[in-house]
Short mmCIF file of C-alpha atoms in Angstrom, two decimals:
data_model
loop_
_atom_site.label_atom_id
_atom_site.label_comp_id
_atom_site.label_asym_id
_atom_site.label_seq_id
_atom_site.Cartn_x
_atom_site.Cartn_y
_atom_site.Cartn_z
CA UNK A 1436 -32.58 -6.45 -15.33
CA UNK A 1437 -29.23 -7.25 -14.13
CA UNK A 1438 -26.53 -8.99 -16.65
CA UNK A 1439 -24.32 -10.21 -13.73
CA UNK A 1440 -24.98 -10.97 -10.30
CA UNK A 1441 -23.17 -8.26 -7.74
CA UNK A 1442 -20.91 -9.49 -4.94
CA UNK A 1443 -21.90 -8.44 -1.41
CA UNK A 1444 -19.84 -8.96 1.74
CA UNK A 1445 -21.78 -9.84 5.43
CA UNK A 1446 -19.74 -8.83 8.29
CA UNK A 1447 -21.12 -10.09 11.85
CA UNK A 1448 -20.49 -12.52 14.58
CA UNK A 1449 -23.68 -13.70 14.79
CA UNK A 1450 -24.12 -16.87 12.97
CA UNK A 1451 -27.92 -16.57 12.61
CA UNK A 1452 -27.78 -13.48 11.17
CA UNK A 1453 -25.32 -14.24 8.40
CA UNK A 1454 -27.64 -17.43 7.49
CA UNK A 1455 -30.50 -14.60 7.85
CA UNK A 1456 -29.19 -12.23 5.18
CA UNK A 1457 -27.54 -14.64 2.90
CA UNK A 1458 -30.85 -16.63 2.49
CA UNK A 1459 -32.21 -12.76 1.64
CA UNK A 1460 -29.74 -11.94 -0.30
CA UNK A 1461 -29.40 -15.58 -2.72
CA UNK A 1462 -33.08 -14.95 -3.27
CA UNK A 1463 -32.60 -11.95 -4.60
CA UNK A 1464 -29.97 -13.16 -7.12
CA UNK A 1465 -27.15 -11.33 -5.19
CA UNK A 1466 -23.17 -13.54 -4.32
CA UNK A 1467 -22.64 -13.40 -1.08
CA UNK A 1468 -19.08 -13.75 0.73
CA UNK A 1469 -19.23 -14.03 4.86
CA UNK A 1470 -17.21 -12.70 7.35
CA UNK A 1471 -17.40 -13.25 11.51
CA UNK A 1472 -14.48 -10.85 12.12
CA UNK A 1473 -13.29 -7.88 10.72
CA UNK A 1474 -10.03 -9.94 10.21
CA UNK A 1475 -11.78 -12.09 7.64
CA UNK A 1476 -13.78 -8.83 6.18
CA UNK A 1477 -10.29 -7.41 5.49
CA UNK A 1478 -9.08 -10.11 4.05
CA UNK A 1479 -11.80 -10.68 1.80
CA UNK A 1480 -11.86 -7.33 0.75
CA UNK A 1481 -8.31 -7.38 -0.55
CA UNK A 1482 -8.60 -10.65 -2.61
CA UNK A 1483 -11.78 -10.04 -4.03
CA UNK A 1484 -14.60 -8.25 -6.05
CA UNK A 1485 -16.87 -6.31 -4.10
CA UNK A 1486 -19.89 -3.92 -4.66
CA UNK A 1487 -21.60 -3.70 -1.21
CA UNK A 1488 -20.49 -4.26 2.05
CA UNK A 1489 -22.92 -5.02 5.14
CA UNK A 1490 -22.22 -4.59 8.52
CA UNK A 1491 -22.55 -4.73 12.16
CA UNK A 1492 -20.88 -2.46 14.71
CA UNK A 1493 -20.43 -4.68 17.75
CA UNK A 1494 -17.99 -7.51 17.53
CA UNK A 1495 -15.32 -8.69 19.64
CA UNK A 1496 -11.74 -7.78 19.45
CA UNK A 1497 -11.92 -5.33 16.63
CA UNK A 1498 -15.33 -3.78 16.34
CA UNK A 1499 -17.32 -2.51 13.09
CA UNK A 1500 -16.11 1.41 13.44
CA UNK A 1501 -12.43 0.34 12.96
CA UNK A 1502 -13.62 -1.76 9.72
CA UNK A 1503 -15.67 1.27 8.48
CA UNK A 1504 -12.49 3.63 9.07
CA UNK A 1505 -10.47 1.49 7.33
CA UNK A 1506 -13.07 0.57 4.00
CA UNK A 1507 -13.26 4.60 3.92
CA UNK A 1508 -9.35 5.12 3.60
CA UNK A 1509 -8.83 2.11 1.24
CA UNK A 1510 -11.96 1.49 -0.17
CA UNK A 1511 -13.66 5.08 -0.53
CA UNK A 1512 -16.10 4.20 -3.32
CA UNK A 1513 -17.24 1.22 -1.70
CA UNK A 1514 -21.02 1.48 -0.66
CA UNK A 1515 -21.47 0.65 3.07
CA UNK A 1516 -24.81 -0.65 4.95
CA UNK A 1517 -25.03 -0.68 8.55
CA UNK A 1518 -27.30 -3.32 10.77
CA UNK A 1519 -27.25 -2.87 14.66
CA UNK A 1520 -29.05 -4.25 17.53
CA UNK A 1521 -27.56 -1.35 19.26
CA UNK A 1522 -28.66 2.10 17.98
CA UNK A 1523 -27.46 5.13 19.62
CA UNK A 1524 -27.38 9.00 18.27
CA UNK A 1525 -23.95 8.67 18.68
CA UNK A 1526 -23.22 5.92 16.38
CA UNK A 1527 -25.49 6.80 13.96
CA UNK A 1528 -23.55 10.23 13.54
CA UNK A 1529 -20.12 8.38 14.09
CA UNK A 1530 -21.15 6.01 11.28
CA UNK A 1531 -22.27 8.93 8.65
CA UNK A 1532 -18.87 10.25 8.99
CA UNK A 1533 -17.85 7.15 7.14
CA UNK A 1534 -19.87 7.28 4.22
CA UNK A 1535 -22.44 5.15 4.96
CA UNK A 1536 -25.57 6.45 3.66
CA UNK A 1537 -28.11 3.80 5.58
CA UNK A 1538 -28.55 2.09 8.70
CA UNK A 1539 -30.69 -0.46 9.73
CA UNK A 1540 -31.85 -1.29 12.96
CA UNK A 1541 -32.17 -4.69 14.55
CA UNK A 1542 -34.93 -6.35 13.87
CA UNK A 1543 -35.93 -5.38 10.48
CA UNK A 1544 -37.46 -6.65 7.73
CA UNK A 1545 -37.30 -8.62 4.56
CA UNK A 1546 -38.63 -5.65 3.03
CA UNK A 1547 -36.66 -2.80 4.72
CA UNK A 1548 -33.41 -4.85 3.62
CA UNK A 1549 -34.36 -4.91 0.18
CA UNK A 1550 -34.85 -1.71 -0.07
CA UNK A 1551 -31.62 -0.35 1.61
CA UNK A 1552 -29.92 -2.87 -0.60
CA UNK A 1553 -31.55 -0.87 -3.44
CA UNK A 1554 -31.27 2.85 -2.44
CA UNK A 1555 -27.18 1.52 -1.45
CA UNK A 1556 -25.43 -0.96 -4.21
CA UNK A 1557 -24.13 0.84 -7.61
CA UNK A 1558 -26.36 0.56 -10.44
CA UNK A 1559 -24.88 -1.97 -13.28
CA UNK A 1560 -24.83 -1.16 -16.68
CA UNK A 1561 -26.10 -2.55 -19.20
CA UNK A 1562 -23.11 -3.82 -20.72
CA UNK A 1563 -22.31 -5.66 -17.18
CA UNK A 1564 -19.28 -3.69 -16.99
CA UNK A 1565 -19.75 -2.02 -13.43
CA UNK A 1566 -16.42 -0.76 -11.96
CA UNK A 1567 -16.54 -1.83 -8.26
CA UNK A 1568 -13.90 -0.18 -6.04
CA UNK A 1569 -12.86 -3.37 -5.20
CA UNK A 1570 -12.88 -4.83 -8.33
CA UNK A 1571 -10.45 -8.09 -9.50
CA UNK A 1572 -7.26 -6.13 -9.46
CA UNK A 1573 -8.53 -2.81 -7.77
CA UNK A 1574 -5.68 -3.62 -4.52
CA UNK A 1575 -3.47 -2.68 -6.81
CA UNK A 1576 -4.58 0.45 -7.72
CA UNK A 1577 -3.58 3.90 -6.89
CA UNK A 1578 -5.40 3.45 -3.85
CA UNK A 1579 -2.78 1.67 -2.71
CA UNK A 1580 -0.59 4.51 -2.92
CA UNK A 1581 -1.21 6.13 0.83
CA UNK A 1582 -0.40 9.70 0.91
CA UNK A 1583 -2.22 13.67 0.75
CA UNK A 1584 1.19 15.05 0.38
CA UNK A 1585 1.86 17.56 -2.89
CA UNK A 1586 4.27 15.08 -3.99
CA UNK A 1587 1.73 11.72 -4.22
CA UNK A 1588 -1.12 13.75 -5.49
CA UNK A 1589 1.66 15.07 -8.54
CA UNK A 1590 1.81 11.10 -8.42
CA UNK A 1591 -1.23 10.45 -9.11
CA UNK A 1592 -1.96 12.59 -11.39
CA UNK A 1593 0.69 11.53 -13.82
CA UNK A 1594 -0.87 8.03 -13.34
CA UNK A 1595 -4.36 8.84 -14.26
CA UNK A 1596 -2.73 10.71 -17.57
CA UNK A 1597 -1.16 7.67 -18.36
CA UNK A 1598 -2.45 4.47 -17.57
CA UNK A 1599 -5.33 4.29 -20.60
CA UNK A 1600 -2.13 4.59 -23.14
CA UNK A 1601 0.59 2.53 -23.56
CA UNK A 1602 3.41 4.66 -23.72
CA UNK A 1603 6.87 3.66 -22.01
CA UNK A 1604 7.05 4.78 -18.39
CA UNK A 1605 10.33 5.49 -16.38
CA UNK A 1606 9.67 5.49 -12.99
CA UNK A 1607 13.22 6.80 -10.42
CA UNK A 1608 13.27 6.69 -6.80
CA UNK A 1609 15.23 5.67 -3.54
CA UNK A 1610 14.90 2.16 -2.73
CA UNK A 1611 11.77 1.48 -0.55
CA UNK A 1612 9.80 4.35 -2.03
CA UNK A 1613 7.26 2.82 -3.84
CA UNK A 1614 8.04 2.40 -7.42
CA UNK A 1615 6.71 -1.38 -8.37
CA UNK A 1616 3.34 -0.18 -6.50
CA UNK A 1617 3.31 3.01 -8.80
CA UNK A 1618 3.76 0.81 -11.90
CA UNK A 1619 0.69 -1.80 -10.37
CA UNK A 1620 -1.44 1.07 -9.73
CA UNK A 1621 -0.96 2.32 -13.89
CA UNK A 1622 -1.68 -0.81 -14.78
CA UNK A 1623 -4.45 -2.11 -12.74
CA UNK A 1624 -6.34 0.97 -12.76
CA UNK A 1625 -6.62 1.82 -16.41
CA UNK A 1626 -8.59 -0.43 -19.33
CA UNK A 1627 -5.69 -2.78 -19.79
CA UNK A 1628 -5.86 -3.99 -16.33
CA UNK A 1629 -7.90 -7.78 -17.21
CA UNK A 1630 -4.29 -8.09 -19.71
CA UNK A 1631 -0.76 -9.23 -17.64
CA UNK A 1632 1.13 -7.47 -15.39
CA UNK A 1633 4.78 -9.31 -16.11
CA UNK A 1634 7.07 -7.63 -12.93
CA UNK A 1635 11.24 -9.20 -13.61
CA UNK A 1636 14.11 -7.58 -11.27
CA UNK A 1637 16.35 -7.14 -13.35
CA UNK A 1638 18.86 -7.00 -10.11
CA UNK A 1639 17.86 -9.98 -8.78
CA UNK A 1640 18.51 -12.50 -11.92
CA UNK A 1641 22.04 -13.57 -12.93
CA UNK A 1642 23.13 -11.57 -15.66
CA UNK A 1643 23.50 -15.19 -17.72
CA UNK A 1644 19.52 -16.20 -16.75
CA UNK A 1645 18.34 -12.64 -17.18
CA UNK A 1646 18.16 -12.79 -21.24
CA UNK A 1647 16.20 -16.47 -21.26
CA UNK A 1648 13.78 -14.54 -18.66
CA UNK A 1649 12.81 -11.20 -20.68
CA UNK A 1650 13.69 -12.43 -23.93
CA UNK A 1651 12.32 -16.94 -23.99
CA UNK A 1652 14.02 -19.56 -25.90
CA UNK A 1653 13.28 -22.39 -27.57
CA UNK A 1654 14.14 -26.09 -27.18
CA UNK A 1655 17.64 -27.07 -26.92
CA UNK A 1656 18.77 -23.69 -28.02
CA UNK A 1657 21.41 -24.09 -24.35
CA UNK A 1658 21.85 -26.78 -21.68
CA UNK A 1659 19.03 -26.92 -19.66
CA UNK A 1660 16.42 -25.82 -22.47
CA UNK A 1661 14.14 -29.00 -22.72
CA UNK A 1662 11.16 -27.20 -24.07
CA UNK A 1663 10.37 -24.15 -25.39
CA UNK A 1664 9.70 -20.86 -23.05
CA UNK A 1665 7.56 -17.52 -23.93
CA UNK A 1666 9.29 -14.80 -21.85
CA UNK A 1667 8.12 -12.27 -19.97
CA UNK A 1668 7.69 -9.92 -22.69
CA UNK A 1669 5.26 -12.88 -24.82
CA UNK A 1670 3.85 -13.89 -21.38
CA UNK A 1671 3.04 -9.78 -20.88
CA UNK A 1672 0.95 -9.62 -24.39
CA UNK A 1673 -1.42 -7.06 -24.70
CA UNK A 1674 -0.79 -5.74 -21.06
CA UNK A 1675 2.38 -4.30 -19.20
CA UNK A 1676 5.95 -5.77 -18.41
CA UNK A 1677 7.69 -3.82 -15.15
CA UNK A 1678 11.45 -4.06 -15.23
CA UNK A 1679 12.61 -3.39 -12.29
CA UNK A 1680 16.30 -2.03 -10.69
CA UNK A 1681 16.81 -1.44 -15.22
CA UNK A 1682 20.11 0.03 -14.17
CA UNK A 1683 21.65 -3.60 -13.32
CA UNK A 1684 21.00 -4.95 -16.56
CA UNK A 1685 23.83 -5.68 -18.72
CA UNK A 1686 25.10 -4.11 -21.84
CA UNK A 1687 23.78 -7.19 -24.02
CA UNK A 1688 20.56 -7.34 -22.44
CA UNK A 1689 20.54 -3.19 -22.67
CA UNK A 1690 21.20 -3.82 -26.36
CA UNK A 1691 18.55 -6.36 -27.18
CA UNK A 1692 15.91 -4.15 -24.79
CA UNK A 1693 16.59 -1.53 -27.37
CA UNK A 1694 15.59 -3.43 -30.13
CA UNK A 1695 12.36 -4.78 -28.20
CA UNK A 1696 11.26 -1.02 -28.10
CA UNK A 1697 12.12 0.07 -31.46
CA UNK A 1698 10.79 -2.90 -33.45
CA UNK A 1699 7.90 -3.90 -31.00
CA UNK A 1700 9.18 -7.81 -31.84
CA UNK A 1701 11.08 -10.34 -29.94
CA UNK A 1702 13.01 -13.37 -31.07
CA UNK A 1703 13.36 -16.20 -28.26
CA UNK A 1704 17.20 -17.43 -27.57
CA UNK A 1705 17.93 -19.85 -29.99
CA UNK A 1706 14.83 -19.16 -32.15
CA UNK A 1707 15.54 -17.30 -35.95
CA UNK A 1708 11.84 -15.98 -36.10
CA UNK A 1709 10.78 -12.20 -34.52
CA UNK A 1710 7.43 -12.54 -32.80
CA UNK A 1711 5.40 -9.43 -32.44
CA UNK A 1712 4.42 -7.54 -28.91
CA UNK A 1713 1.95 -5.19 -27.67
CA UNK A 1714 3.24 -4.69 -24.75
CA UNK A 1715 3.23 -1.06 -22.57
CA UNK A 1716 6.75 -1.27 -20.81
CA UNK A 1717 7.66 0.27 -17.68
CA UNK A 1718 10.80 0.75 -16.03
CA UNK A 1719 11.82 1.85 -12.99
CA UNK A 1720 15.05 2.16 -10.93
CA UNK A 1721 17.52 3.27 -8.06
CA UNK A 1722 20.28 4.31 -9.45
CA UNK A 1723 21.37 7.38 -11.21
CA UNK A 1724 21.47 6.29 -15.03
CA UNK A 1725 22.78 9.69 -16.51
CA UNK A 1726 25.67 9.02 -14.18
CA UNK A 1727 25.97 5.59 -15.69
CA UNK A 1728 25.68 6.79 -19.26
CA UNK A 1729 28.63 8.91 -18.53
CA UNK A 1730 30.96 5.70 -17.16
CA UNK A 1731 29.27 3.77 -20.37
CA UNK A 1732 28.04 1.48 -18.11
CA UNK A 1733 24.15 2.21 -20.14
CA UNK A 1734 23.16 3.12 -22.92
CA UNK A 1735 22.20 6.73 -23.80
CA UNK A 1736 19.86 5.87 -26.67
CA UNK A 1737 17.88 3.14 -24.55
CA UNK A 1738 17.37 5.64 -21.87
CA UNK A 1739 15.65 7.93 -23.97
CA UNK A 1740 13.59 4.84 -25.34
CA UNK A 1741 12.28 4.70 -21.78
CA UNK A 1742 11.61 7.49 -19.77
CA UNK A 1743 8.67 8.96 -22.87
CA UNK A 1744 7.12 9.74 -19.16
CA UNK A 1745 9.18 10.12 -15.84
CA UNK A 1746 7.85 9.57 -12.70
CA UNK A 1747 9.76 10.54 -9.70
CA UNK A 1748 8.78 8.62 -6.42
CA UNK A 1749 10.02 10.93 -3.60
CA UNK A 1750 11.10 9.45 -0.91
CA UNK A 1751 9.56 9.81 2.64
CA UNK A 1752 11.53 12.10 4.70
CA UNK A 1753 10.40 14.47 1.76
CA UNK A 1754 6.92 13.88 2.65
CA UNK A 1755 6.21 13.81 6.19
CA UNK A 1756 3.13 14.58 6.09
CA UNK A 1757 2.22 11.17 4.69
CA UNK A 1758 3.94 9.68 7.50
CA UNK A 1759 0.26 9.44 9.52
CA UNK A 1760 -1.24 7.53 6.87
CA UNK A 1761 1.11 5.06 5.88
CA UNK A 1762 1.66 4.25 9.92
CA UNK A 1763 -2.56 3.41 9.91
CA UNK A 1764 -2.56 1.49 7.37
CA UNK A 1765 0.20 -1.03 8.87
CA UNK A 1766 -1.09 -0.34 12.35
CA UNK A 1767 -4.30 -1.93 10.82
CA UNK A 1768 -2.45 -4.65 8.82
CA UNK A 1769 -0.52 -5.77 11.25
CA UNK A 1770 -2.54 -5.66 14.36
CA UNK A 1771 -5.32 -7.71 12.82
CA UNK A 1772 -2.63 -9.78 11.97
CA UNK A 1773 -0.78 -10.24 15.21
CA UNK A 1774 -3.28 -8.95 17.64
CA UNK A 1775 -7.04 -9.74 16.36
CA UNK A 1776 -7.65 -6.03 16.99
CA UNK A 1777 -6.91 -2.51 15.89
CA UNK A 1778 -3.31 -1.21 17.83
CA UNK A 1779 -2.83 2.52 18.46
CA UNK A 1780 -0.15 4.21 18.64
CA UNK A 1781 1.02 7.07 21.44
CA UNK A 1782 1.05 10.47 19.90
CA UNK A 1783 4.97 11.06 21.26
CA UNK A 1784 5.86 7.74 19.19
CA UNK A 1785 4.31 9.02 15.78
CA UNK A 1786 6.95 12.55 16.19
CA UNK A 1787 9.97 10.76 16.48
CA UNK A 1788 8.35 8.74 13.58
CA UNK A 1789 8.11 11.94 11.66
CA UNK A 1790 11.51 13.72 12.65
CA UNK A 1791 13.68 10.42 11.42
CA UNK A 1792 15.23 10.80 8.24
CA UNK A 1793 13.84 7.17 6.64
CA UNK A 1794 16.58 5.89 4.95
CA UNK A 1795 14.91 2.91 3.70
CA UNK A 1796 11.81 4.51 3.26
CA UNK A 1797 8.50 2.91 3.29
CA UNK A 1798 9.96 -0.37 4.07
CA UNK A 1799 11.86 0.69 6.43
CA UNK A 1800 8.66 2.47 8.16
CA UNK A 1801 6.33 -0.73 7.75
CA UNK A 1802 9.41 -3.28 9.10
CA UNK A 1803 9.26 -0.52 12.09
CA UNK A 1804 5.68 -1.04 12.44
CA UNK A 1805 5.01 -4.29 11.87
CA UNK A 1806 8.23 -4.73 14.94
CA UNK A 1807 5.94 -2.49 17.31
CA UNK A 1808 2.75 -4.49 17.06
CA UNK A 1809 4.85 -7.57 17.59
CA UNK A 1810 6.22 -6.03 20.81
CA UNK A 1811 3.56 -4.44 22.55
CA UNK A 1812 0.12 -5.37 24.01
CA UNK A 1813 -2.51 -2.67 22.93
CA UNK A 1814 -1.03 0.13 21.88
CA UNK A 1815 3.10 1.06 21.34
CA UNK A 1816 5.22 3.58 23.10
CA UNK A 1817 8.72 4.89 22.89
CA UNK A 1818 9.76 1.07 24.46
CA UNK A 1819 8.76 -0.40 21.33
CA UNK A 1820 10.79 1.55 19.25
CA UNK A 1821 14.32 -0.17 17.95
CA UNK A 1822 17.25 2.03 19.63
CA UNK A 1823 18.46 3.84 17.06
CA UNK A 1824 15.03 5.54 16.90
CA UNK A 1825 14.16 5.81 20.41
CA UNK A 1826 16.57 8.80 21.20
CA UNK A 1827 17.04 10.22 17.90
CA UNK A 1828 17.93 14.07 17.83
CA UNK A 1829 17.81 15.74 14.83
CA UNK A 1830 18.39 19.60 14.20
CA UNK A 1831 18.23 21.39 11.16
CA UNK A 1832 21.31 21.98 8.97
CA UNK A 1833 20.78 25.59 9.15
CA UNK A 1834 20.60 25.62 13.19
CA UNK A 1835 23.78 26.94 14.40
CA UNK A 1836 23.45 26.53 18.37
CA UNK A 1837 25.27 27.02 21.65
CA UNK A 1838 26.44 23.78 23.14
CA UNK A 1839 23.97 25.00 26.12
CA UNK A 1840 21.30 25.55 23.75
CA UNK A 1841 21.93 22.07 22.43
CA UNK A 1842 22.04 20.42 26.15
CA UNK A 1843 18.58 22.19 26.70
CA UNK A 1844 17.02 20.87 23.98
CA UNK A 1845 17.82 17.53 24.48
CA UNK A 1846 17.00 17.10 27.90
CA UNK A 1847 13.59 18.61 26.93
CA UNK A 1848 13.44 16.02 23.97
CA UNK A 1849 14.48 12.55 26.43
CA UNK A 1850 11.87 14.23 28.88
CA UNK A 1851 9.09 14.10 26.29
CA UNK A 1852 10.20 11.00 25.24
CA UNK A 1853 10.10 9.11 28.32
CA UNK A 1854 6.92 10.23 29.40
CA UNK A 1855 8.54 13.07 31.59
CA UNK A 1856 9.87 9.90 33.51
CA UNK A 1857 12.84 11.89 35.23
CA UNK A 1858 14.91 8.52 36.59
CA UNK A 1859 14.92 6.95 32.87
CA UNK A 1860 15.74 10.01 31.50
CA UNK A 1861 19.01 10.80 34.37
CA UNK A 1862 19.43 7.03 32.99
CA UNK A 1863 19.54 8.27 29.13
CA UNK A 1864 21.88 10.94 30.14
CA UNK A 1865 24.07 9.38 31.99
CA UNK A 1866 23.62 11.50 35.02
CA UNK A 1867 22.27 11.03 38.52
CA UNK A 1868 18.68 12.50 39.17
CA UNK A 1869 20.39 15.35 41.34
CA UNK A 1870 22.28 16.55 38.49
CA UNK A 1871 19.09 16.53 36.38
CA UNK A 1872 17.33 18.69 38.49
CA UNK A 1873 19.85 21.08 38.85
CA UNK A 1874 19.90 21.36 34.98
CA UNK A 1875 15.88 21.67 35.09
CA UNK A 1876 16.16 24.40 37.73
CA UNK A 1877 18.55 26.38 35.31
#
């Protein structure tokens, strides 16, 4: 007997057919959310709790192979059930590559459903406690954290050691690299994650505001103060409080932080009374705090209150190999955003992608992205690429090279990169077409 009733998401742009299941589905004491488009699918996936998802394969604009691909990337432990009025060999082999484990043909049954419904949805326990892959929460899980590289997996393995304890966390990287997703994904994903997650930049508060934020107050204890305010270390009870960019935070609030940690109590502005916390705390920031400590500019004993367990975010020109991922995942984002459908992107486009350095990391990549989609029709090319990208040439430190060695490989690199288009690249160069082709013949 099941304790609670399991959520189940239609996709299909038949109208009939969603009425069809759902009518199924109710009777067999199963929630139901619909979807006509993968758009909506997506959507619904991210903002709520799901244990199966059924679906067709053909549907306009962005069909159900691109939705499958993309609940197998983000969702992996999400069961999938595929209906067709289609069936081919092909798509039936194209579809097990997914994950999906059955596959019903149009027309079928009451029966047949109920039974690929059974064989397909996660068992619940007994104590109604079943862990969906999609759970309330779950987008903010590691899975969230797109990567294969050596330097996300030591990620994520530091995350699964920690997120069932609530030891302080210290989390350093460039800006753009990740760190407020790393400190959602310990939270959400370990047995805290139904308590608060409390995030305060601590760089983007003035310095006077910043105390009445972390710390509360209590009527009339400043101008302003007409009634009395938790915090966000009260309103974080019994879950996690994320204190972002820690490094901007001044030596007053650095002092009263201190005391926070060591007496696991905090007394509102204004207030003579300590109230106690159970709060896990994690910090994170950009800037190079043993640096600081040296200028005096933080403090060395609240440093060492904070990083019990450091997690360094590296940033992405350090892992290039993640660069693939993280450029599908906004591909798909954004062109169901922009575009109804799923955008590719030409192979030439994702190596200059991979050979730029990435100073703003992540961000940087997705603003790129999202910029591309915006710009082309189906898929983007070099065009759609913002200038200082386009052309980039980048040679290893180490590479010591003749100037002719250096002319040769970048009229290879503007060849590739316009297609092998020789008038835009004499363009690029500066040079006439003639001149071009001498160079090619030498």
């Amino acid at each position: 007997m099941r304790l609670r009733k399991e959520n189940i998401l239609i996709v299909d742009d038949d109208l009939h057919i969603l009425e069809l299941l759902q009518r199924h589905l109710h009777s067999w004491n199963y929630h139901t959310y619909r979807a006509v488009s993968v758009k909506e699918a997506v959507h619904i996936l991210r903002d709520s709790h799901i244990d199966l998802m059924i679906t067709d394969l053909k549907m306009p604009q962005i069909d159900g192979f691109e939705l499958l691909k993309f609940v197998s990337e983000h969702y992996p432990n999400l069961p999938k059930l595929v209906v067709t009025g289609y069936p081919s060999v092909q798509d039936s082999l194209t579809v097990m590559k997914s994950g999906v484990l059955e596959y019903l043909t149009k027309p079928f049954t009451k029966d047949e459903l109920k039974a690929a419904i059974a064989r397909t949805i996660p068992k619940t326990s007994d104590s109604g406690s079943q862990k969906s892959s999609t759970a309330t929460g779950a987008k903010n899980t590691h899975e969230e954290i797109i990567g294969s590289s050596e330097k996300i997996n030591d990620v994520i393995q530091i995350i699964e050691r920690v997120k069932n304890n609530k030891a302080t966390i210290f989390i350093t990287g460039e800006s753009g690299t990740g760190k407020e997703l790393v400190a959602r994904a310990i939270h959400y994903s370990g047995k805290f994650a139904t308590a608060p997650f409390i995030a305060v930049n601590c760089g983007g508060i003035p310095e006077n505001l910043l105390e009445a934020e972390l710390f509360g107050y209590t009527k009339g204890a400043f101008t302003g103060a007409d009634t009395n305010r938790k915090g966000a270390f009260l309103a974080a009870q019994g879950g996690t409080i994320f204190l972002d960019e820690i490094g901007n935070a001044s030596l007053a609030v650095q002092a009263r932080l201190l005391r926070v940690l060591q007496e696991k109590e905090v007394m509102r502005i204004g207030s003579q009374n300590a109230e106690k916390i159970d709060v896990r705390v994690i910090a994170a920031t950009n800037s190079d705090l043993l640096e600081m400590i040296k200028s005096q500019s933080f403090r060395e004993d609240l440093y060492y209150r904070l990083s019990v367990v450091e997690i360094a975010v590296a940033p992405l020109r350090k892992r290039v190999s993640d660069i693939s991922l993280l450029v599908d995942k906004f591909l798909f984002k954004y062109g169901i955003e922009y575009k109804d459908r799923f955008v590719k992107i030409d192979p030439d486009v994702l190596e200059v992608l991979k050979r730029y350095q990435w100073p703003g990391n992540i961000r940087e990549l997705e603003n790129v992205i999202q910029r591309a989609v915006i710009l082309c029709d189906t898929h983007i090319t070099i065009d759609h690429l913002p200038e200082h990208l386009k052309y980039k040439l980048d040679f290893p430190d180490e590479a010591l090279l003749t100037l002719g060695e250096m002319e040769k490989k970048y009229i290879q690199k503007v060849l590739r990169t316009t297609g092998n288009n020789k008038t835009k690249a004499a363009e690029i160069l500066k040079i006439t077409r003639k001149t071009l082709r001498e160079k090619l013949k030498d």
